[in-house]
Amino acid sequence: KKLFSFLPKRFCGVALTESALMIPIKSISGIIGVGEHVNYKPYFCDECGRKDCTYKAFRKKRSTSTIKGKRT
């Protein structure tokens, strides 16, 4: 709700219901920092505490299937 409070109503054709559901339902929202003083820190899986993360399992499988710099 906070993100939508900065935007005009129905910005880009997307509205927010009282229960914070975006309409159309298949809409997504996010914030991207742009500018000279934006700090960027790459995301490392070791910092995440999730044990069931699909992305973490994919990265682990991908790194173990690499032999001499070539993926198999």
PDB file of N, CA and C in Angstrom:
ATOM      1  N   LYS A   1       0.823  -1.189   0.000  1.00  0.00           N
ATOM      2  CA  LYS A   1       0.000   0.000   0.000  1.00  0.00           C
ATOM      3  C   LYS A   1       0.867   1.253   0.000  1.00  0.00           C
ATOM      4  N   LYS A   2       2.009   1.163   0.660  1.00  0.00           N
ATOM      5  CA  LYS A   2       2.875   2.340   0.745  1.00  0.00           C
ATOM      6  C   LYS A   2       3.395   2.733  -0.640  1.00  0.00           C
ATOM      7  N   LEU A   3       3.832   1.747  -1.435  1.00  0.00           N
ATOM      8  CA  LEU A   3       4.322   2.018  -2.785  1.00  0.00           C
ATOM      9  C   LEU A   3       3.234   2.685  -3.620  1.00  0.00           C
ATOM     10  N   PHE A   4       2.015   2.165  -3.543  1.00  0.00           N
ATOM     11  CA  PHE A   4       0.917   2.709  -4.334  1.00  0.00           C
ATOM     12  C   PHE A   4       0.504   4.102  -3.866  1.00  0.00           C
ATOM     13  N   SER A   5       0.800   4.458  -2.636  1.00  0.00           N
ATOM     14  CA  SER A   5       0.435   5.791  -2.149  1.00  0.00           C
ATOM     15  C   SER A   5       1.241   6.893  -2.841  1.00  0.00           C
ATOM     16  N   PHE A   6       2.373   6.547  -3.443  1.00  0.00           N
ATOM     17  CA  PHE A   6       3.192   7.523  -4.154  1.00  0.00           C
ATOM     18  C   PHE A   6       2.753   7.718  -5.604  1.00  0.00           C
ATOM     19  N   LEU A   7       1.881   6.851  -6.103  1.00  0.00           N
ATOM     20  CA  LEU A   7       1.479   6.868  -7.509  1.00  0.00           C
ATOM     21  C   LEU A   7       0.076   7.427  -7.683  1.00  0.00           C
ATOM     22  N   PRO A   8      -0.208   7.984  -8.884  1.00  0.00           N
ATOM     23  CA  PRO A   8      -1.581   8.401  -9.169  1.00  0.00           C
ATOM     24  C   PRO A   8      -2.509   7.179  -9.209  1.00  0.00           C
ATOM     25  N   LYS A   9      -3.799   7.381  -8.945  1.00  0.00           N
ATOM     26  CA  LYS A   9      -4.752   6.263  -8.980  1.00  0.00           C
ATOM     27  C   LYS A   9      -4.769   5.643 -10.367  1.00  0.00           C
ATOM     28  N   ARG A  10      -4.852   4.317 -10.390  1.00  0.00           N
ATOM     29  CA  ARG A  10      -4.874   3.514 -11.626  1.00  0.00           C
ATOM     30  C   ARG A  10      -3.666   3.812 -12.522  1.00  0.00           C
ATOM     31  N   PHE A  11      -2.518   4.049 -11.928  1.00  0.00           N
ATOM     32  CA  PHE A  11      -1.285   4.286 -12.673  1.00  0.00           C
ATOM     33  C   PHE A  11      -0.986   3.065 -13.537  1.00  0.00           C
ATOM     34  N   CYS A  12      -0.768   3.256 -14.811  1.00  0.00           N
ATOM     35  CA  CYS A  12      -0.499   2.171 -15.775  1.00  0.00           C
ATOM     36  C   CYS A  12      -1.638   1.151 -15.824  1.00  0.00           C
ATOM     37  N   GLY A  13      -2.841   1.543 -15.437  1.00  0.00           N
ATOM     38  CA  GLY A  13      -3.977   0.631 -15.497  1.00  0.00           C
ATOM     39  C   GLY A  13      -4.053  -0.351 -14.347  1.00  0.00           C
ATOM     40  N   VAL A  14      -3.256  -0.153 -13.304  1.00  0.00           N
ATOM     41  CA  VAL A  14      -3.251  -1.064 -12.152  1.00  0.00           C
ATOM     42  C   VAL A  14      -3.858  -0.341 -10.955  1.00  0.00           C
ATOM     43  N   ALA A  15      -4.770  -1.039 -10.261  1.00  0.00           N
ATOM     44  CA  ALA A  15      -5.400  -0.481  -9.065  1.00  0.00           C
ATOM     45  C   ALA A  15      -5.144  -1.410  -7.887  1.00  0.00           C
ATOM     46  N   LEU A  16      -5.270  -0.869  -6.693  1.00  0.00           N
ATOM     47  CA  LEU A  16      -5.068  -1.630  -5.465  1.00  0.00           C
ATOM     48  C   LEU A  16      -6.375  -1.646  -4.679  1.00  0.00           C
ATOM     49  N   THR A  17      -6.822  -2.854  -4.286  1.00  0.00           N
ATOM     50  CA  THR A  17      -8.048  -2.968  -3.501  1.00  0.00           C
ATOM     51  C   THR A  17      -7.748  -2.660  -2.035  1.00  0.00           C
ATOM     52  N   GLU A  18      -8.799  -2.579  -1.225  1.00  0.00           N
ATOM     53  CA  GLU A  18      -8.637  -2.327   0.212  1.00  0.00           C
ATOM     54  C   GLU A  18      -7.818  -3.420   0.894  1.00  0.00           C
ATOM     55  N   SER A  19      -7.872  -4.647   0.350  1.00  0.00           N
ATOM     56  CA  SER A  19      -7.113  -5.760   0.937  1.00  0.00           C
ATOM     57  C   SER A  19      -5.728  -5.907   0.306  1.00  0.00           C
ATOM     58  N   ALA A  20      -5.277  -4.882  -0.436  1.00  0.00           N
ATOM     59  CA  ALA A  20      -3.949  -4.819  -1.063  1.00  0.00           C
ATOM     60  C   ALA A  20      -3.781  -5.779  -2.231  1.00  0.00           C
ATOM     61  N   LEU A  21      -4.858  -6.199  -2.856  1.00  0.00           N
ATOM     62  CA  LEU A  21      -4.798  -7.035  -4.059  1.00  0.00           C
ATOM     63  C   LEU A  21      -4.708  -6.118  -5.265  1.00  0.00           C
ATOM     64  N   MET A  22      -3.750  -6.395  -6.152  1.00  0.00           N
ATOM     65  CA  MET A  22      -3.620  -5.579  -7.354  1.00  0.00           C
ATOM     66  C   MET A  22      -4.581  -6.083  -8.424  1.00  0.00           C
ATOM     67  N   ILE A  23      -5.211  -5.153  -9.119  1.00  0.00           N
ATOM     68  CA  ILE A  23      -6.113  -5.453 -10.220  1.00  0.00           C
ATOM     69  C   ILE A  23      -5.518  -4.809 -11.458  1.00  0.00           C
ATOM     70  N   PRO A  24      -5.309  -5.503 -12.576  1.00  0.00           N
ATOM     71  CA  PRO A  24      -5.527  -6.914 -12.847  1.00  0.00           C
ATOM     72  C   PRO A  24      -4.694  -7.808 -11.919  1.00  0.00           C
ATOM     73  N   ILE A  25      -5.212  -8.990 -11.665  1.00  0.00           N
ATOM     74  CA  ILE A  25      -4.618  -9.912 -10.693  1.00  0.00           C
ATOM     75  C   ILE A  25      -3.189 -10.311 -11.055  1.00  0.00           C
ATOM     76  N   LYS A  26      -2.850 -10.408 -12.331  1.00  0.00           N
ATOM     77  CA  LYS A  26      -1.502 -10.840 -12.731  1.00  0.00           C
ATOM     78  C   LYS A  26      -0.494  -9.692 -12.735  1.00  0.00           C
ATOM     79  N   SER A  27      -0.739  -8.659 -11.953  1.00  0.00           N
ATOM     80  CA  SER A  27       0.167  -7.510 -11.864  1.00  0.00           C
ATOM     81  C   SER A  27       1.231  -7.752 -10.797  1.00  0.00           C
ATOM     82  N   ILE A  28       2.388  -7.121 -10.977  1.00  0.00           N
ATOM     83  CA  ILE A  28       3.452  -7.166  -9.971  1.00  0.00           C
ATOM     84  C   ILE A  28       3.943  -5.741  -9.729  1.00  0.00           C
ATOM     85  N   SER A  29       4.575  -5.526  -8.586  1.00  0.00           N
ATOM     86  CA  SER A  29       5.135  -4.209  -8.299  1.00  0.00           C
ATOM     87  C   SER A  29       6.505  -4.382  -7.662  1.00  0.00           C
ATOM     88  N   GLY A  30       7.300  -3.338  -7.718  1.00  0.00           N
ATOM     89  CA  GLY A  30       8.620  -3.390  -7.113  1.00  0.00           C
ATOM     90  C   GLY A  30       9.281  -2.030  -7.180  1.00  0.00           C
ATOM     91  N   ILE A  31      10.461  -1.951  -6.614  1.00  0.00           N
ATOM     92  CA  ILE A  31      11.222  -0.705  -6.607  1.00  0.00           C
ATOM     93  C   ILE A  31      12.621  -1.004  -7.134  1.00  0.00           C
ATOM     94  N   ILE A  32      13.083  -0.162  -8.041  1.00  0.00           N
ATOM     95  CA  ILE A  32      14.434  -0.292  -8.582  1.00  0.00           C
ATOM     96  C   ILE A  32      15.161   1.015  -8.288  1.00  0.00           C
ATOM     97  N   GLY A  33      16.300   0.921  -7.623  1.00  0.00           N
ATOM     98  CA  GLY A  33      17.082   2.111  -7.315  1.00  0.00           C
ATOM     99  C   GLY A  33      17.909   2.529  -8.517  1.00  0.00           C
ATOM    100  N   VAL A  34      17.811   3.801  -8.893  1.00  0.00           N
ATOM    101  CA  VAL A  34      18.548   4.332 -10.029  1.00  0.00           C
ATOM    102  C   VAL A  34      19.210   5.635  -9.589  1.00  0.00           C
ATOM    103  N   GLY A  35      20.480   5.788  -9.908  1.00  0.00           N
ATOM    104  CA  GLY A  35      21.171   7.033  -9.578  1.00  0.00           C
ATOM    105  C   GLY A  35      22.639   6.788  -9.315  1.00  0.00           C
ATOM    106  N   GLU A  36      23.350   7.864  -9.106  1.00  0.00           N
ATOM    107  CA  GLU A  36      24.794   7.778  -8.905  1.00  0.00           C
ATOM    108  C   GLU A  36      25.174   7.223  -7.541  1.00  0.00           C
ATOM    109  N   HIS A  37      24.328   7.390  -6.544  1.00  0.00           N
ATOM    110  CA  HIS A  37      24.680   7.009  -5.183  1.00  0.00           C
ATOM    111  C   HIS A  37      23.911   5.788  -4.684  1.00  0.00           C
ATOM    112  N   VAL A  38      23.471   4.945  -5.604  1.00  0.00           N
ATOM    113  CA  VAL A  38      22.743   3.736  -5.215  1.00  0.00           C
ATOM    114  C   VAL A  38      23.759   2.663  -4.861  1.00  0.00           C
ATOM    115  N   ASN A  39      23.636   2.091  -3.678  1.00  0.00           N
ATOM    116  CA  ASN A  39      24.526   1.009  -3.260  1.00  0.00           C
ATOM    117  C   ASN A  39      23.957  -0.315  -3.731  1.00  0.00           C
ATOM    118  N   TYR A  40      24.787  -1.122  -4.352  1.00  0.00           N
ATOM    119  CA  TYR A  40      24.364  -2.427  -4.843  1.00  0.00           C
ATOM    120  C   TYR A  40      25.205  -3.491  -4.176  1.00  0.00           C
ATOM    121  N   LYS A  41      24.556  -4.497  -3.665  1.00  0.00           N
ATOM    122  CA  LYS A  41      25.256  -5.624  -3.066  1.00  0.00           C
ATOM    123  C   LYS A  41      24.700  -6.889  -3.706  1.00  0.00           C
ATOM    124  N   PRO A  42      25.542  -7.658  -4.403  1.00  0.00           N
ATOM    125  CA  PRO A  42      25.038  -8.882  -5.016  1.00  0.00           C
ATOM    126  C   PRO A  42      24.473  -9.829  -3.963  1.00  0.00           C
ATOM    127  N   TYR A  43      23.463 -10.552  -4.332  1.00  0.00           N
ATOM    128  CA  TYR A  43      22.822 -11.483  -3.404  1.00  0.00           C
ATOM    129  C   TYR A  43      23.592 -12.793  -3.389  1.00  0.00           C
ATOM    130  N   PHE A  44      23.913 -13.257  -2.205  1.00  0.00           N
ATOM    131  CA  PHE A  44      24.605 -14.530  -2.060  1.00  0.00           C
ATOM    132  C   PHE A  44      23.695 -15.505  -1.328  1.00  0.00           C
ATOM    133  N   CYS A  45      23.562 -16.701  -1.845  1.00  0.00           N
ATOM    134  CA  CYS A  45      22.674 -17.703  -1.252  1.00  0.00           C
ATOM    135  C   CYS A  45      23.076 -18.052   0.178  1.00  0.00           C
ATOM    136  N   ASP A  46      24.350 -17.925   0.503  1.00  0.00           N
ATOM    137  CA  ASP A  46      24.798 -18.268   1.853  1.00  0.00           C
ATOM    138  C   ASP A  46      24.188 -17.348   2.916  1.00  0.00           C
ATOM    139  N   GLU A  47      23.772 -16.148   2.525  1.00  0.00           N
ATOM    140  CA  GLU A  47      23.170 -15.207   3.466  1.00  0.00           C
ATOM    141  C   GLU A  47      21.709 -15.530   3.748  1.00  0.00           C
ATOM    142  N   CYS A  48      21.107 -16.343   2.916  1.00  0.00           N
ATOM    143  CA  CYS A  48      19.684 -16.674   3.050  1.00  0.00           C
ATOM    144  C   CYS A  48      19.524 -17.895   3.950  1.00  0.00           C
ATOM    145  N   GLY A  49      18.554 -17.854   4.835  1.00  0.00           N
ATOM    146  CA  GLY A  49      18.334 -18.959   5.759  1.00  0.00           C
ATOM    147  C   GLY A  49      17.368 -20.015   5.250  1.00  0.00           C
ATOM    148  N   ARG A  50      16.789 -19.804   4.072  1.00  0.00           N
ATOM    149  CA  ARG A  50      15.813 -20.772   3.557  1.00  0.00           C
ATOM    150  C   ARG A  50      16.504 -22.059   3.133  1.00  0.00           C
ATOM    151  N   LYS A  51      15.985 -23.173   3.591  1.00  0.00           N
ATOM    152  CA  LYS A  51      16.548 -24.480   3.241  1.00  0.00           C
ATOM    153  C   LYS A  51      15.873 -25.072   2.012  1.00  0.00           C
ATOM    154  N   ASP A  52      14.651 -24.613   1.697  1.00  0.00           N
ATOM    155  CA  ASP A  52      13.874 -25.195   0.609  1.00  0.00           C
ATOM    156  C   ASP A  52      13.830 -24.306  -0.634  1.00  0.00           C
ATOM    157  N   CYS A  53      14.807 -23.448  -0.808  1.00  0.00           N
ATOM    158  CA  CYS A  53      14.809 -22.493  -1.913  1.00  0.00           C
ATOM    159  C   CYS A  53      15.139 -23.195  -3.233  1.00  0.00           C
ATOM    160  N   THR A  54      14.255 -23.051  -4.205  1.00  0.00           N
ATOM    161  CA  THR A  54      14.456 -23.663  -5.520  1.00  0.00           C
ATOM    162  C   THR A  54      15.670 -23.065  -6.209  1.00  0.00           C
ATOM    163  N   TYR A  55      15.862 -21.753  -6.089  1.00  0.00           N
ATOM    164  CA  TYR A  55      16.985 -21.090  -6.736  1.00  0.00           C
ATOM    165  C   TYR A  55      18.313 -21.580  -6.171  1.00  0.00           C
ATOM    166  N   LYS A  56      18.370 -21.764  -4.847  1.00  0.00           N
ATOM    167  CA  LYS A  56      19.591 -22.251  -4.210  1.00  0.00           C
ATOM    168  C   LYS A  56      19.926 -23.659  -4.711  1.00  0.00           C
ATOM    169  N   ALA A  57      18.912 -24.525  -4.811  1.00  0.00           N
ATOM    170  CA  ALA A  57      19.120 -25.891  -5.305  1.00  0.00           C
ATOM    171  C   ALA A  57      19.579 -25.871  -6.756  1.00  0.00           C
ATOM    172  N   PHE A  58      19.008 -24.981  -7.570  1.00  0.00           N
ATOM    173  CA  PHE A  58      19.391 -24.859  -8.974  1.00  0.00           C
ATOM    174  C   PHE A  58      20.845 -24.424  -9.104  1.00  0.00           C
ATOM    175  N   ARG A  59      21.252 -23.410  -8.318  1.00  0.00           N
ATOM    176  CA  ARG A  59      22.635 -22.927  -8.381  1.00  0.00           C
ATOM    177  C   ARG A  59      23.617 -23.998  -7.936  1.00  0.00           C
ATOM    178  N   LYS A  60      23.250 -24.756  -6.897  1.00  0.00           N
ATOM    179  CA  LYS A  60      24.135 -25.810  -6.407  1.00  0.00           C
ATOM    180  C   LYS A  60      24.295 -26.893  -7.460  1.00  0.00           C
ATOM    181  N   LYS A  61      23.197 -27.307  -8.083  1.00  0.00           N
ATOM    182  CA  LYS A  61      23.247 -28.335  -9.123  1.00  0.00           C
ATOM    183  C   LYS A  61      24.059 -27.849 -10.314  1.00  0.00           C
ATOM    184  N   ARG A  62      23.878 -26.587 -10.692  1.00  0.00           N
ATOM    185  CA  ARG A  62      24.589 -26.031 -11.834  1.00  0.00           C
ATOM    186  C   ARG A  62      26.094 -25.978 -11.580  1.00  0.00           C
ATOM    187  N   SER A  63      26.501 -25.606 -10.357  1.00  0.00           N
ATOM    188  CA  SER A  63      27.929 -25.502 -10.054  1.00  0.00           C
ATOM    189  C   SER A  63      28.595 -26.871  -9.958  1.00  0.00           C
ATOM    190  N   THR A  64      27.851 -27.899  -9.542  1.00  0.00           N
ATOM    191  CA  THR A  64      28.447 -29.233  -9.450  1.00  0.00           C
ATOM    192  C   THR A  64      28.473 -29.940 -10.795  1.00  0.00           C
ATOM    193  N   SER A  65      27.700 -29.440 -11.773  1.00  0.00           N
ATOM    194  CA  SER A  65      27.707 -30.079 -13.087  1.00  0.00           C
ATOM    195  C   SER A  65      28.706 -29.421 -14.028  1.00  0.00           C
ATOM    196  N   THR A  66      29.569 -28.556 -13.519  1.00  0.00           N
ATOM    197  CA  THR A  66      30.578 -27.878 -14.322  1.00  0.00           C
ATOM    198  C   THR A  66      31.916 -28.597 -14.175  1.00  0.00           C
ATOM    199  N   ILE A  67      32.484 -28.998 -15.294  1.00  0.00           N
ATOM    200  CA  ILE A  67      33.783 -29.669 -15.291  1.00  0.00           C
ATOM    201  C   ILE A  67      34.732 -28.878 -16.185  1.00  0.00           C
ATOM    202  N   LYS A  68      35.864 -28.446 -15.629  1.00  0.00           N
ATOM    203  CA  LYS A  68      36.882 -27.684 -16.354  1.00  0.00           C
ATOM    204  C   LYS A  68      36.275 -26.482 -17.076  1.00  0.00           C
ATOM    205  N   GLY A  69      35.386 -25.775 -16.399  1.00  0.00           N
ATOM    206  CA  GLY A  69      34.809 -24.566 -16.965  1.00  0.00           C
ATOM    207  C   GLY A  69      33.703 -24.796 -17.971  1.00  0.00           C
ATOM    208  N   LYS A  70      33.384 -26.057 -18.245  1.00  0.00           N
ATOM    209  CA  LYS A  70      32.321 -26.356 -19.203  1.00  0.00           C
ATOM    210  C   LYS A  70      31.178 -27.038 -18.483  1.00  0.00           C
ATOM    211  N   ARG A  71      29.966 -26.576 -18.776  1.00  0.00           N
ATOM    212  CA  ARG A  71      28.801 -27.235 -18.196  1.00  0.00           C
ATOM    213  C   ARG A  71      28.527 -28.518 -18.943  1.00  0.00           C
ATOM    214  N   THR A  72      28.142 -29.554 -18.197  1.00  0.00           N
ATOM    215  CA  THR A  72      27.840 -30.838 -18.828  1.00  0.00           C
ATOM    216  C   THR A  72      26.357 -31.086 -18.837  1.00  0.00           C
TER     217      THR A  72
END
